[in-house]
Every structure is written in structure tokens, then in C-alpha cells.
Coordinates of C-alpha atoms in Angstrom, one line a residue:
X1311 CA 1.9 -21.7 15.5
X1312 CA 1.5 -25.2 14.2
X1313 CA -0.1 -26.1 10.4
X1314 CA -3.6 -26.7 11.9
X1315 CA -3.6 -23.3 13.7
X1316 CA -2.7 -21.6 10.5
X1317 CA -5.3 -23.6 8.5
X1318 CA -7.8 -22.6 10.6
X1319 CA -7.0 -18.9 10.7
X1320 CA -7.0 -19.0 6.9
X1321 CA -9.9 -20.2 6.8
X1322 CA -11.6 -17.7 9.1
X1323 CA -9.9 -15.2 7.2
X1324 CA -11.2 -16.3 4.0
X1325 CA -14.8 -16.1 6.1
X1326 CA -14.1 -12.8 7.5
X1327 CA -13.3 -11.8 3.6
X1328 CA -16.9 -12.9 2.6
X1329 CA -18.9 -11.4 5.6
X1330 CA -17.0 -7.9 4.7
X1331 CA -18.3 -8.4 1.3
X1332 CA -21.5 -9.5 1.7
X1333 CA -22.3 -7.1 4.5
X1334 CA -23.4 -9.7 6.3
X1335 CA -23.3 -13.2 8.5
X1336 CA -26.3 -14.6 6.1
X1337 CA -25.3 -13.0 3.1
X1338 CA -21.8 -14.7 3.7
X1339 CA -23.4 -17.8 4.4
X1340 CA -25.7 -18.6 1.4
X1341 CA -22.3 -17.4 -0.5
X1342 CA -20.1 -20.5 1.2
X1343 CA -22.3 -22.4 1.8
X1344 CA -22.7 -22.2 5.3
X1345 CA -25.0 -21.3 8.2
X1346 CA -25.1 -17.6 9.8
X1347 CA -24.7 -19.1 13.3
X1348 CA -21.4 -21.0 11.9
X1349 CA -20.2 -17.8 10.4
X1350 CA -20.6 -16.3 13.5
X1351 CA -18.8 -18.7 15.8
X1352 CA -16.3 -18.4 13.6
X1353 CA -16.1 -14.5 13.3
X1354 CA -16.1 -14.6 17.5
X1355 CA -12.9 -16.6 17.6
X1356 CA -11.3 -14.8 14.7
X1357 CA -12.1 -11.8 17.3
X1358 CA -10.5 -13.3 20.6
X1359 CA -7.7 -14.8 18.6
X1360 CA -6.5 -11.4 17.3
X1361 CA -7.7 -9.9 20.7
X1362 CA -10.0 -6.7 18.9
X1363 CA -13.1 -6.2 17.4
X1364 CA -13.3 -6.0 13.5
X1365 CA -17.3 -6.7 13.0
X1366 CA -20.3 -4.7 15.0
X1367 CA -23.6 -5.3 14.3
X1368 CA -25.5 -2.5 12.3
X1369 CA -29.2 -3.6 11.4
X1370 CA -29.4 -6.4 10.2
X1371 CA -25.9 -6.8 9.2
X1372 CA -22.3 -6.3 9.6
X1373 CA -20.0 -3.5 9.7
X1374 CA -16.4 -3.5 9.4
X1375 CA -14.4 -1.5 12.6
X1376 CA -11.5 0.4 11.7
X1377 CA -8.9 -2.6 12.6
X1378 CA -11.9 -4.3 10.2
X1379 CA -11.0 -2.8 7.3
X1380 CA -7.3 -3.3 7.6
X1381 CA -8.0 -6.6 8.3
X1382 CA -9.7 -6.9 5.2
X1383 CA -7.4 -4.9 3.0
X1384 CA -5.0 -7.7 4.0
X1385 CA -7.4 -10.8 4.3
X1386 CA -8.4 -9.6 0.1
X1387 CA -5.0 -9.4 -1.5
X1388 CA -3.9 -12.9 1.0
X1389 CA -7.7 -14.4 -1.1
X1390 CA -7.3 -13.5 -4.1
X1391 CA -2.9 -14.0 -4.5
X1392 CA -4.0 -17.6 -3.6
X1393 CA -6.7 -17.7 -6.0
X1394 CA -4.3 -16.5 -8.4
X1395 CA -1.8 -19.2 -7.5
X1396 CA -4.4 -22.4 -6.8
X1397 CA -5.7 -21.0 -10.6
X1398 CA -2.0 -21.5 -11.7
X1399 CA -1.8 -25.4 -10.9
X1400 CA -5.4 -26.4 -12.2
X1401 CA -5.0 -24.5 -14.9
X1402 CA -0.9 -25.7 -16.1
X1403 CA -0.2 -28.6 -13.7
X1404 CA 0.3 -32.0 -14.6
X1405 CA -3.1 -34.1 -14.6
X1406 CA -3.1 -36.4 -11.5
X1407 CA -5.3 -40.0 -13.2

């Protein structure tokens, strides 16, 4: 896996952390900033990249499958340690003029 490739999976990741939250592609959306087909384009090639389902449509949102929810136990404490450690540099790094 190259840098780009892992970018990218991060940041679906870090989408698929929001949908699971939210409870949904639009709810997830107006929370990133994004639009619901985006988010959902996005959740797809999560999907084929890990080759299972983790999201089914329930109503009019989203519901985590049980490889969903591990996914997400992992895809929360991978958010929020780097949160943690981004926080860590703004907060007591050296000022770049």
C-alpha cells in the first residue's frame, strides 16, 4: 500500500466514523461538510476495498452490520488517538510565521 492509498482509506474511515454517528449519509454530510451522494460513493468503495458489507439501509438511514461495528470500534479510537495527537502539535508546537 502506497501513502495515497492509505490517505484515502483514512479518510473514508474518518467518513465511515461520522455516518455511524450520525445514523446517516445526510446527517454525516451536513456534519463534514459534504454531499449525501459523496458520502455514499465513498462508503461503496470503503465496502469493495475491504470486500464486506458494514452499512445497510434502514429507513431513511444507516445501520451498522456486525463487521460495522467492529469497524467502527476501531475507525473511533484510530479518530479520536489522532485528534488527540494533531491537538498535541497545535496546541505545544512551535509557531510556523
Amino acid at each position: 500500500m502506497n501513502f495515497l492509498d492509505f490517505a484515502q482509506d483514512y479518510y473514508r474511515l474518518r467518513q465511515f466514523y461520522y455516518v455511524a454517528k450520525a445514523g446517516s449519509l445526510s446527517g454525516a454530510g451536513r456534519m463534514l461538510g459534504v454531499s449525501h451522494t459523496t458520502l455514499s460513493q465513498s462508503m461503496k468503495t470503503l465496502e469493495h476495498r475491504l470486500k464486506t458489507r458494514v452499512l445497510v439501509r434502514e429507513g431513511r438511514g444507516m445501520k451498522l452490520t456486525v463487521y460495522g461495528e467492529r469497524l467502527f470500534v476501531f475507525a473511533a479510537k484510530m479518530y479520536e488517538e489522532s485528534e488527540t495527537f494533531l491537538k498535541g502539535f497545535t496546541e505545544n508546537g512551535d509557531e510556523v510565521e
